Amino acid sequence: MKIAEITAYPLSFPVSAQGGVRLGIGRTVKRDTVVVKVRTEGGLVGWGESHHGRAPGAVAHLVNTTLAHLVRGMDATDVSGVWARIYKMQLSSHGMGAAAAIAMSGIDMALWDIRAKAVGWPLYRLLGGSSKSLPAYAGGISLGYQPPDELVSEAQALLDQGYRALKLRVGDTWRADIERVEAVRKALGDDVELLVDANTNYTVADARQAMPAFDAVRVGWLEEPFPPHDARSYAMAASFGRTPLAAGENHYTRFEFQRIVEDRSITVLQPDLSKTGGLSEGLRIAALASAWKLPINPHTSATGLNMATTIHFLASIDNGGYFEADAAKENLFRDKLTSRAYELGKDGCVRPLERPGIGVEVDEEFIKAHPVIEGPGYV
């Protein structure tokens, strides 16, 4: 079970004008990801996803030129040992910080895929979890800035699919944000869970204006009003209303989450298994949060690999919250790169896959046909 080969593939596809979404970080023009393949000496293959980090070629290059050399030859089942070696040799000192955490995430995920395949179990069972229904909300790159009537139509279509919770994009102007959120609440009624995400585009003054209105329409959380390093603004905004503050997709490793928890401003934690250090680190973060009675509502990334792994993860922890389902109109990484990662039930819930490992098949011909496209994904 020794690691024989690690290969990272940076992938992209363009998004059409009709499929593009405007949100706090711009308008989508392409989607990126990095897929990581790990092969053992015995021929067993595991797959993982590293977030693109807005630089998919660089993330893949880091995996292929540095991290692969560090861990090749190690036992593929020794996920803790592999994580510790990368942490010691790359992440903890002069090692590109967030980029290293993102890059190692795909390797870690692939090794968990191998471990579960080796024993013939679905991943959730190897993690000590059980097959159960997990509530999902409609998220991903969707429900962005548009006239309120158009936003209501998109939201209603998602409810018709079975969703009972939706995440709206805010961070435009606070007046436009309030208008959109109030319109959706009025149109859809009180039984729908509404969440909002500012994609780090608020100022403290914006949050001060918007949060009382979010309180009035019972918004479930305000996600990432500020950049992840801006702890002072989060501390100030926590006093502006009752709406909980959420963050975590741009925080890396348990060490940054320890600071979040101890600051007590952010009470909804959202680690991304393709960014924060992989499934191994996600489990550690969940245990840390559990000690503080805080829920884990993971951010999900671009492909079916992250989505399926996240569901296994939620099925195996004691403080799991929502699964972020991908409601994007165009996502080839969800629809073509892998087999189906989940099905949404009529109850608005998902369940983990029952096949061995992560449970999705990867189309390697798709990988060959979608090399990285240089340039920003949002403009």
PDB file of N, CA and C in Angstrom, residues 121 193 237 263 304:
ATOM      1  N   TRP A 121     -15.421  -0.431   1.940  1.00  0.00           N
ATOM      2  CA  TRP A 121     -16.486   0.279   2.643  1.00  0.00           C
ATOM      3  C   TRP A 121     -16.726   1.666   2.044  1.00  0.00           C
ATOM      4  N   GLU A 193     -35.818  28.367   4.936  1.00  0.00           N
ATOM      5  CA  GLU A 193     -34.630  28.880   5.625  1.00  0.00           C
ATOM      6  C   GLU A 193     -33.840  29.726   4.641  1.00  0.00           C
ATOM      7  N   ALA A 237     -19.188  43.551  14.282  1.00  0.00           N
ATOM      8  CA  ALA A 237     -20.468  43.209  13.658  1.00  0.00           C
ATOM      9  C   ALA A 237     -21.289  42.236  14.482  1.00  0.00           C
ATOM     10  N   ASP A 263     -12.362  33.624  19.647  1.00  0.00           N
ATOM     11  CA  ASP A 263     -12.832  35.006  19.483  1.00  0.00           C
ATOM     12  C   ASP A 263     -14.327  35.146  19.771  1.00  0.00           C
ATOM     13  N   GLY A 304     -17.642  16.850  -7.954  1.00  0.00           N
ATOM     14  CA  GLY A 304     -18.341  15.809  -7.224  1.00  0.00           C
ATOM     15  C   GLY A 304     -17.486  15.134  -6.178  1.00  0.00           C
TER      16      GLY A 304
END
